[in-house]
């Protein structure tokens, strides 16, 4: 293969990556200057020394720690639950025979086309009936299992576990649940990790639904950010210090698992 | 230069590339050992211990039969139960709410037929929101797909530190839209923003990013582009890596340069993925909410709703005006618009496909498999 990249390719890529990082750096930059420094016309290029003070003010202005905790609880619970239920259902669709399997699977895939976001009004009414508006249940329960997750795990398990292995486990006297646990779950682990990561991120970054069902006193981190800039005069050193803080958790997760995430996208394009 | 196993025909939609291709063995548990040892690519499997031999007629075999019949339904039931409650029912119920008077606080009122739809369609803010949504969508998706394609082309070379490049490109994706909106809201500040400072430094007068309609759409589109371009580039890259490398070899023998190869081979070969990205970004783009909502402090899309999108309009009707009936009508209209757009996209791409030369090879066989949401499901 004679496609060895030259200087131009690296240069263009580096320019793109710099462009990707610039807004994040800018956020930190503004967040690290005091309000009065920012009113000078020339924007500073180096961080000032006020980040911690600004962050402290941001944390006091909104229920920041509560929001962070809420986001962790909701995203963690939803991601775990999606993985558990999707793996179970994916295993059934990939490896078990039962009446109606094909039409049911087609139905699952068809639901992918329905934008659930558009059902927000009745969903809100349902949540109000259940008395869940304002509590984290309203965020957790609707996301507990997704069609994408079921389909994703089914596609993976189809090839990751040979049918014979399952037959052998049955012959050896394994119940189905045990077969699932001892044969399918270990094989599904890589796909499950990717599904967990993506679900966690999607839940963490969601804004629309939490804005509708959560009150100001019990926000997720994204809603807390929104509260930071409410009011007539926007104090950007406060807002962007809080924004920078809010980005850190996912950034850490990204640094730890970026490799798997990239692999997931590259695979997702194949298996979606 | 590898002609990967993926070029073999006859593999079902959606099976993973390369690894995991199991030649179906003749049968019994004896083959199994060899089978699992033959595939080093798989994670190590736990061997299940022999618990008990199956005796026909025993309680165990009766339990097995019962379990085989009921367990699959049990395993898939969480999805169906939950979808019934939070997916299907709301969608239908939206239609029900949309033909009633329905206030957020008072609840259900009289049946009024299509009156909500009539009121929405007569509201100039609906058409304003529709225009804004389409404008932002076009400003974001077109450059995004083009840049992502080029970026993927750059990444689809023998780079040093490949994983690191891919990760860096993907970085903006982990920043939540709400955070993106706040950062860009500052960058595009009307008085002291970075964008205007740069413009003024090069002698152009500052732009009113928050009041001018087109400028605000550009600013919001740039948020969307910033977050999604790298992600889409990786999806394109995945598809590009499946393009058989010998095509490039013969093309360069014929004297085609790199750009020519990219335009004439790479792009036509990844057409199904291209279509997938276009459709998903259409669906996402038409529902855009967080970015314009947080672009200013009031959240109504500018002083004269210069950048109020359809989802924002829905939110305003439902939770500010507190008219859930009208909001539901908007939800259904938005749903219809999305469906129409998806169909137009499909139709356009089919036309484009039948016009372009290279696509005939693309549309069947191996590259079909690369479609992320496979239209053809393998019969189980």
XYZ file of C-alpha atoms in Angstrom:
652
model
C 0.000 0.000 0.000
C 1.582 3.216 -1.117
C -0.453 5.695 0.851
C 2.176 6.902 3.262
C 1.017 10.249 4.597
C 3.142 13.292 4.188
C 3.622 16.443 6.176
C 0.431 17.934 4.754
C -1.750 15.181 6.211
C -0.261 15.536 9.681
C -0.520 19.308 9.437
C -4.190 19.268 8.502
C -5.004 16.733 11.204
C -3.112 18.721 13.797
C -4.972 21.867 12.782
C -8.280 20.064 13.185
C -7.339 18.702 16.602
C -6.195 22.146 17.734
C -9.545 23.504 16.604
C -11.235 20.785 18.647
C -9.324 21.681 21.776
C -9.512 25.460 21.409
C -13.045 25.962 22.790
C -12.207 23.834 25.821
C -9.073 25.849 26.454
C -11.062 29.045 25.974
C -13.568 27.897 28.551
C -10.802 27.288 31.066
C -9.159 30.565 30.113
C -12.228 32.695 30.730
C -12.992 30.700 33.851
C -9.591 31.494 35.278
C -9.837 35.265 35.059
C -11.701 37.596 37.311
C -14.705 39.466 36.029
C -12.925 42.795 35.838
C -10.034 41.386 33.812
C -12.487 40.206 31.176
C -13.908 43.633 30.477
C -10.611 44.718 28.966
C -10.969 44.463 25.208
C -7.990 42.225 24.490
C -8.799 38.635 25.410
C -6.153 37.052 27.582
C -4.200 34.170 26.105
C -2.820 32.720 29.299
C -4.792 31.422 32.249
C -5.182 33.797 35.155
C -5.062 32.765 38.761
C -8.727 32.929 39.637
C -9.998 29.539 38.495
C -10.436 28.065 41.948
C -12.146 31.179 43.237
C -14.509 31.255 40.251
C -15.186 27.544 40.556
C -15.964 28.032 44.215
C -18.480 30.745 43.362
C -20.065 28.511 40.702
C -20.384 25.643 43.151
C -22.103 27.938 45.621
C -24.399 29.527 43.047
C -26.122 26.247 42.141
C -26.543 22.873 43.871
C -23.420 21.694 42.085
C -22.453 18.630 44.101
C -26.023 17.432 44.232
C -26.235 17.830 40.442
C -23.003 15.913 39.971
C -24.247 13.136 42.251
C -27.589 13.009 40.445
C -25.883 12.761 37.075
C -23.644 9.964 38.326
C -26.555 8.038 39.822
C -28.796 8.411 36.787
C -26.150 7.718 34.144
C -24.641 4.810 36.065
C -27.978 3.174 36.772
C -29.316 3.631 33.264
C -26.139 2.353 31.629
C -25.963 -0.714 33.868
C -29.611 -1.521 33.422
C -29.429 -1.117 29.642
C -26.482 -3.500 29.529
C -28.172 -6.140 31.711
C -31.533 -6.148 29.936
C -30.049 -5.754 26.460
C -27.672 -8.653 26.976
C -30.512 -10.877 28.180
C -32.753 -9.941 25.281
C -29.901 -10.021 22.803
C -28.997 -13.520 23.973
C -32.586 -14.679 23.510
C -32.801 -13.205 20.022
C -29.407 -14.466 18.930
C -29.286 -17.935 20.409
C -32.650 -19.231 21.563
C -35.431 -20.489 19.356
C -38.953 -19.493 20.186
C -42.166 -18.819 18.385
C -42.360 -15.337 16.909
C -38.679 -14.612 17.146
C -38.281 -13.032 13.711
C -41.304 -10.718 13.802
C -40.476 -9.639 17.335
C -36.932 -8.811 16.310
C -38.151 -6.872 13.292
C -40.409 -4.970 15.659
C -37.474 -4.096 17.899
C -35.530 -2.772 14.937
C -38.547 -0.852 13.674
C -38.851 0.961 17.003
C -35.395 2.392 16.355
C -37.055 4.643 13.803
C -39.491 6.109 16.327
C -37.998 9.214 17.902
C -39.081 8.722 21.499
C -38.246 12.327 22.221
C -41.443 13.268 20.437
C -43.501 11.405 23.016
C -42.388 13.763 25.762
C -45.805 15.241 26.454
C -47.621 11.979 27.280
C -44.497 10.711 28.987
C -44.635 13.789 31.165
C -48.309 13.126 31.860
C -47.504 9.499 32.760
C -44.718 10.607 35.073
C -47.017 13.144 36.679
C -49.626 10.410 37.269
C -46.977 8.214 38.854
C -45.836 11.102 41.018
C -42.309 10.875 39.638
C -41.984 14.390 38.269
C -39.126 15.981 40.159
C -37.507 12.707 41.181
C -34.690 10.814 39.528
C -37.054 7.928 38.735
C -38.429 10.003 35.884
C -34.969 9.994 34.323
C -33.986 6.425 35.132
C -37.028 4.336 34.294
C -37.687 5.452 30.688
C -34.083 4.714 29.732
C -33.723 1.299 31.335
C -33.591 -0.690 28.116
C -33.196 0.494 24.549
C -33.915 -1.035 21.156
C -30.447 -0.078 20.043
C -28.928 -1.961 22.965
C -30.958 -5.105 22.284
C -30.033 -5.074 18.615
C -26.390 -4.285 19.327
C -25.989 -7.173 21.768
C -27.890 -9.540 19.499
C -25.581 -8.771 16.587
C -22.539 -9.326 18.741
C -23.674 -12.543 20.397
C -24.708 -14.026 17.074
C -21.066 -14.642 16.246
C -19.363 -14.455 19.604
C -20.991 -17.628 20.936
C -21.113 -20.746 18.779
C -24.454 -22.556 18.966
C -22.646 -25.754 19.807
C -21.307 -24.304 23.005
C -24.818 -23.580 24.156
C -26.015 -27.027 23.160
C -23.115 -28.536 25.031
C -23.969 -26.555 28.125
C -27.540 -27.763 27.866
C -26.448 -31.372 27.448
C -24.263 -30.961 30.474
C -27.305 -29.940 32.439
C -27.098 -26.176 32.555
C -30.308 -24.268 32.915
C -30.808 -21.465 30.410
C -30.075 -18.792 32.944
C -26.899 -20.572 33.920
C -25.926 -20.981 30.294
C -26.499 -17.294 29.851
C -24.372 -16.481 32.849
C -21.512 -18.901 32.158
C -21.380 -18.854 28.372
C -22.996 -15.726 26.945
C -21.998 -13.148 29.548
C -18.238 -13.795 29.397
C -18.352 -13.705 25.607
C -20.435 -10.518 25.591
C -18.104 -8.574 27.833
C -16.349 -6.409 25.195
C -19.596 -5.363 23.559
C -21.208 -4.797 26.941
C -18.408 -2.427 27.931
C -18.902 -0.368 24.790
C -22.662 -0.267 25.212
C -22.229 0.806 28.817
C -19.910 3.643 27.869
C -22.133 4.993 25.130
C -25.275 4.789 27.213
C -23.529 6.501 30.107
C -22.398 9.366 27.911
C -25.729 9.785 26.191
C -27.542 9.916 29.521
C -24.983 12.241 31.057
C -25.216 14.755 28.231
C -29.014 14.733 27.892
C -30.615 18.120 28.410
C -34.177 18.163 27.090
C -35.886 15.572 29.280
C -34.216 16.551 32.598
C -35.128 20.168 31.880
C -38.772 19.133 31.658
C -39.085 16.797 34.637
C -36.588 18.085 37.190
C -37.083 21.107 39.461
C -34.353 23.682 39.994
C -33.565 22.257 43.405
C -32.795 18.744 42.170
C -30.948 19.141 38.855
C -28.551 17.060 36.821
C -25.252 18.634 35.932
C -26.503 19.920 32.569
C -29.482 21.618 34.195
C -27.220 23.140 36.849
C -25.166 24.659 34.029
C -28.273 26.219 32.617
C -29.065 27.746 36.005
C -25.600 29.282 36.124
C -26.329 31.609 33.248
C -29.866 32.568 34.174
C -30.327 36.183 35.210
C -29.888 39.445 33.403
C -26.208 39.926 33.726
C -24.140 36.893 32.732
C -20.937 36.512 34.695
C -18.895 34.528 32.215
C -15.958 33.838 34.484
C -18.439 32.126 36.803
C -20.337 30.325 34.040
C -17.294 29.007 32.247
C -15.503 27.967 35.427
C -18.586 25.870 36.218
C -18.722 24.588 32.645
C -15.087 23.546 32.769
C -15.721 21.722 36.043
C -18.727 19.940 34.557
C -16.676 18.711 31.606
C -13.999 17.131 33.782
C -15.817 13.888 34.750
C -16.520 12.824 31.179
C -13.075 13.954 30.120
C -11.564 11.627 32.711
C -13.789 8.795 31.530
C -12.728 9.574 27.966
C -9.032 9.484 28.791
C -9.476 6.133 30.535
C -11.656 4.500 27.889
C -11.126 6.493 24.682
C -9.594 3.488 22.966
C -12.706 1.398 23.561
C -14.965 4.264 22.528
C -13.182 4.662 19.238
C -13.320 0.910 18.678
C -17.016 1.082 19.464
C -17.706 3.755 16.881
C -15.673 1.924 14.302
C -17.647 -1.224 15.062
C -20.915 0.602 15.433
C -20.666 1.704 11.855
C -20.676 -1.935 10.939
C -23.281 -3.199 13.315
C -25.173 -0.145 14.522
C -2.390 -4.729 1.196
C -4.911 -7.136 2.483
C -7.975 -8.256 0.731
C -9.849 -8.889 3.906
C -12.139 -11.778 4.445
C -14.945 -9.280 4.296
C -14.858 -9.329 0.530
C -16.230 -12.811 0.611
C -19.850 -12.848 -0.464
C -22.727 -14.388 1.317
C -22.178 -13.056 4.792
C -25.244 -11.808 6.483
C -25.984 -8.221 7.235
C -24.351 -7.071 10.390
C -21.923 -9.811 11.230
C -18.656 -8.345 12.396
C -15.844 -7.961 9.934
C -13.011 -10.404 9.821
C -12.982 -12.109 13.145
C -15.718 -14.290 14.452
C -16.401 -15.959 11.177
C -17.105 -19.503 12.163
C -17.167 -22.140 9.504
C -20.068 -24.229 10.642
C -18.672 -27.442 12.036
C -20.254 -30.796 11.533
C -21.714 -31.021 14.911
C -21.210 -32.715 18.229
C -19.506 -31.524 21.366
C -16.235 -33.174 20.254
C -15.844 -30.630 17.477
C -16.532 -27.937 19.930
C -13.200 -28.119 21.675
C -11.304 -27.783 18.446
C -13.675 -25.115 17.368
C -13.100 -22.909 20.340
C -9.388 -23.465 20.258
C -9.188 -22.640 16.601
C -10.280 -19.087 17.220
C -7.696 -17.166 19.160
C -9.518 -13.925 18.474
C -12.286 -14.666 20.913
C -12.234 -13.903 24.586
C -11.516 -16.936 26.722
C -14.645 -18.842 27.505
C -15.445 -20.438 30.728
C -15.963 -24.129 30.365
C -19.152 -25.256 31.963
C -18.716 -28.143 34.343
C -20.787 -31.227 33.868
C -23.598 -30.909 36.329
C -25.781 -33.837 35.571
C -26.566 -35.982 32.616
C -29.990 -35.404 31.228
C -32.388 -38.232 31.915
C -35.607 -38.180 29.979
C -38.677 -37.996 32.135
C -36.880 -36.689 35.174
C -37.973 -33.485 36.875
C -34.948 -31.875 35.364
C -35.923 -32.583 31.791
C -39.437 -31.377 32.506
C -37.970 -28.181 33.918
C -35.797 -27.833 30.832
C -38.760 -28.124 28.505
C -40.732 -25.582 30.475
C -37.787 -23.271 30.644
C -37.040 -23.519 26.935
C -40.588 -22.483 26.222
C -40.921 -19.575 28.632
C -37.442 -18.225 29.289
C -36.896 -16.471 25.923
C -40.062 -14.445 26.408
C -38.985 -13.620 29.919
C -35.625 -12.368 28.671
C -37.046 -10.112 26.001
C -40.002 -8.886 28.017
C -38.261 -5.933 29.736
C -37.787 -4.227 26.416
C -41.331 -4.774 25.230
C -42.898 -3.750 28.523
C -40.840 -0.613 28.750
C -41.318 0.280 25.105
C -45.058 -0.118 25.488
C -45.078 2.301 28.405
C -42.519 4.922 27.362
C -42.421 4.564 23.566
C -45.525 3.322 21.842
C -48.146 4.540 24.288
C -46.796 8.118 24.434
C -46.598 8.338 20.670
C -50.226 7.314 20.257
C -51.291 9.294 23.276
C -49.661 12.370 21.768
C -52.159 12.057 18.951
C -54.968 11.793 21.508
C -53.785 14.848 23.428
C -53.353 16.809 20.229
C -57.075 16.693 19.423
C -58.088 17.933 22.879
C -57.871 21.075 24.859
C -55.248 20.186 27.394
C -53.475 22.480 29.789
C -50.415 21.623 31.821
C -52.130 22.375 35.114
C -55.810 21.772 34.378
C -55.399 18.550 32.455
C -57.745 17.198 29.819
C -60.418 19.463 28.382
C -62.902 19.199 25.520
C -62.406 17.332 22.299
C -61.695 19.928 19.642
C -60.717 17.886 16.618
C -57.973 19.341 14.495
C -58.258 22.761 16.048
C -54.843 22.564 17.709
C -53.249 21.777 14.368
C -55.117 24.659 12.782
C -53.897 27.020 15.479
C -50.335 25.828 15.173
C -50.335 26.129 11.397
C -51.777 29.628 11.671
C -49.110 30.695 14.154
C -46.333 32.652 12.523
C -43.904 31.443 15.181
C -44.410 27.889 13.979
C -43.303 28.805 10.464
C -40.518 30.903 11.890
C -39.332 27.926 13.945
C -39.580 25.639 10.930
C -37.492 28.032 8.834
C -34.914 28.384 11.595
C -34.681 24.643 12.093
C -34.148 23.979 8.405
C -31.617 26.771 8.105
C -29.592 25.601 11.121
C -29.871 22.019 9.943
C -28.534 22.824 6.475
C -25.778 25.068 7.809
C -24.650 22.333 10.139
C -25.122 19.079 8.269
C -23.695 20.016 4.875
C -20.294 21.300 6.020
C -20.225 18.612 8.694
C -20.540 15.733 6.245
C -18.069 17.276 3.814
C -15.448 18.004 6.475
C -15.970 14.614 8.127
C -15.439 12.897 4.776
C -12.182 14.762 4.188
C -11.071 14.121 7.743
C -11.778 10.425 7.375
C -9.771 10.462 4.163
C -6.837 11.930 6.084
C -7.189 9.354 8.837
C -7.413 6.508 6.328
C -3.675 6.596 5.709
C -0.745 4.817 7.313
C -0.559 7.288 10.182
C 1.822 7.025 13.056
C -0.006 6.995 16.381
C -3.271 6.051 14.750
C -5.303 5.505 17.921
C -4.154 8.790 19.369
C -5.307 10.690 16.268
C -8.646 8.960 16.306
C -9.130 9.742 19.987
C -8.210 13.396 19.525
C -10.663 13.786 16.682
C -13.360 12.295 18.857
C -12.686 14.555 21.855
C -15.483 17.146 21.347
C -18.054 14.367 21.400
C -17.668 13.934 25.165
C -18.582 17.560 25.831
C -22.292 17.874 26.550
C -24.354 20.115 24.245
C -25.280 22.304 27.204
C -21.606 22.951 27.949
C -20.880 23.509 24.258
C -23.660 26.076 24.099
C -22.309 28.022 27.069
C -18.762 28.048 25.730
C -19.786 29.099 22.227
C -22.260 31.587 23.641
C -19.250 33.328 25.146
C -17.042 32.949 22.073
C -19.787 34.546 19.974
C -20.486 37.268 22.509
C -21.738 40.429 20.850
C -19.402 42.794 22.624
C -16.426 41.019 24.134
C -16.563 37.679 22.401
C -13.538 35.958 20.922
C -15.057 35.746 17.444
C -15.658 39.479 17.221
C -12.258 40.312 18.697
C -10.635 38.218 15.992
C -12.796 39.813 13.308
C -11.970 43.282 14.525
C -8.286 42.425 14.682
C -8.327 41.663 10.971
C -10.300 44.780 10.232
C -13.829 43.451 9.857
C -16.508 45.054 11.971
C -18.067 42.878 14.647
C -21.092 40.723 13.908
C -24.268 40.806 16.006
C -24.193 37.061 16.650
C -27.185 37.123 18.980
C -29.521 39.363 17.041
C -28.807 38.828 13.378
C -30.725 35.786 12.124
C -28.160 34.334 9.754
C -25.257 35.056 12.101
C -26.999 33.329 14.994
C -27.740 30.323 12.814
C -24.085 30.165 11.813
C -23.022 30.317 15.451
C -25.408 27.536 16.456
C -24.448 25.413 13.463
C -20.806 25.766 14.448
C -21.626 24.229 17.856
C -23.236 21.245 16.199
C -20.388 20.880 13.747
C -17.786 21.156 16.453
C -19.314 18.330 18.472
C -20.205 15.895 15.690
C -17.700 16.217 12.851
C -15.029 14.018 14.416
C -17.565 11.403 15.436
C -18.928 11.162 11.897
C -15.406 11.063 10.531
C -14.763 7.907 12.558
C -17.904 6.296 11.171
C -16.760 7.149 7.650
C -13.296 5.861 8.476
C -14.721 2.507 9.537
C -16.442 2.196 6.184
C -13.359 3.339 4.272
C -11.200 0.686 5.840
C -13.383 -1.950 4.272
C -12.789 -0.664 0.755
C -10.593 -3.279 -0.940
C -7.105 -1.882 -1.234
C -6.475 -3.406 -4.647
C -8.952 -0.927 -6.108
C -6.572 1.868 -5.157
C -3.640 -0.021 -6.582
C -5.205 -0.473 -9.960
C -6.398 3.128 -9.920
C -2.931 4.452 -9.260
C -1.613 2.173 -12.005
C -4.108 3.920 -14.251
C -2.587 7.199 -13.180
C -5.260 8.457 -10.792
C -3.971 10.793 -8.107
C -4.986 10.614 -4.474
C -7.730 13.187 -4.693
C -9.125 11.504 -7.793
C -9.049 8.117 -6.023
C -10.864 9.612 -3.056
C -13.610 11.110 -5.181
C -14.002 8.246 -7.631
C -13.426 5.209 -5.439
C -13.671 5.961 -1.744
C -16.785 8.128 -1.726
C -18.897 5.886 -3.997
C -17.776 2.784 -2.106
C -18.972 4.074 1.260
C -22.301 5.330 -0.048
C -24.457 3.260 2.345
C -22.600 4.692 5.335
C -22.855 8.163 3.866
C -26.586 7.713 3.623
C -26.771 6.474 7.209
C -24.872 9.482 8.522
C -27.020 11.870 6.490
C -30.250 10.347 7.772
C -29.191 10.212 11.417
C -27.916 13.767 11.291
C -31.203 14.819 9.698
C -33.155 13.267 12.536
C -30.831 14.799 15.108
C -30.643 18.154 13.368
C -34.389 18.587 13.157
C -34.690 17.994 16.905
C -31.938 20.413 17.933
C -32.700 21.978 21.282
C -29.942 22.462 23.871
C -27.627 24.575 21.716
C -30.117 27.293 20.684
C -31.913 27.103 24.029
C -28.747 28.036 25.913
C -27.378 30.471 23.359
C -28.886 33.323 25.364
C -30.176 33.593 28.904
C -33.893 33.757 28.215
C -34.133 30.540 26.269
C -36.752 31.625 23.763
C -34.402 31.810 20.825
C -33.447 35.449 20.726
C -35.290 38.701 21.232
C -37.456 38.121 18.171
C -37.077 34.332 18.119
C -34.344 34.577 15.517
C -33.119 31.101 16.353
C -36.086 29.401 17.963
C -36.212 25.835 16.638
C -39.196 23.500 16.415
C -38.309 21.598 19.574
C -37.899 24.907 21.408
C -41.276 25.998 20.075
C -42.775 22.741 21.361
C -41.178 23.315 24.743
C -42.411 26.899 24.869
C -45.979 25.873 24.049
C -45.976 23.019 26.538
C -44.149 24.423 29.515
C -44.408 28.192 29.164
C -47.785 28.691 27.502
C -48.864 25.450 29.226
C -50.940 24.283 26.309
C -50.118 20.579 26.016
C -52.694 20.126 23.258
C -50.976 22.531 20.915
C -47.562 21.207 21.925
C -48.696 17.691 21.003
C -49.839 18.913 17.633
C -46.352 20.338 17.113
C -44.835 17.013 18.163
C -46.811 15.160 15.510
C -46.018 17.741 12.854
C -42.336 17.467 13.738
C -42.563 13.685 13.497
C -44.136 13.957 10.039
C -41.470 16.417 8.909
C -38.743 14.038 10.043
C -40.342 11.132 8.188
C -40.681 13.215 5.028
C -37.057 14.268 5.243
C -35.839 10.730 5.752
C -37.827 9.580 2.716
C -36.571 12.451 0.556
C -33.015 11.594 1.590
C -33.540 7.970 0.653
C -35.064 8.907 -2.687
C -32.307 11.380 -3.507
C -29.589 8.914 -2.697
C -31.228 6.231 -4.825
C -31.370 8.653 -7.724
C -27.794 9.687 -7.174
C -26.881 6.029 -6.972
C -28.512 5.104 -10.258
C -26.838 8.050 -11.955
C -23.310 7.481 -10.798
C -21.274 4.823 -12.462
C -19.361 3.302 -9.621
C -22.306 2.619 -7.456
C -23.574 -0.496 -9.145
C -20.807 -2.514 -7.620
C -21.347 -0.864 -4.297
C -24.964 -1.543 -3.868
C -24.686 -5.253 -3.465
C -22.442 -7.711 -1.778
C -19.975 -6.652 0.805
C -20.552 -2.972 1.155
C -24.216 -3.493 1.856
C -23.136 -5.146 5.033
C -21.598 -1.899 6.138
C -24.903 -0.121 6.398
C -25.165 0.645 10.084
C -28.860 0.093 10.395
C -29.211 -2.850 8.071
C -32.438 -2.815 6.141
C -32.127 -6.547 5.636
C -32.101 -8.601 8.740
C -30.635 -12.002 8.663
C -33.385 -14.490 9.188
C -32.571 -16.065 12.519
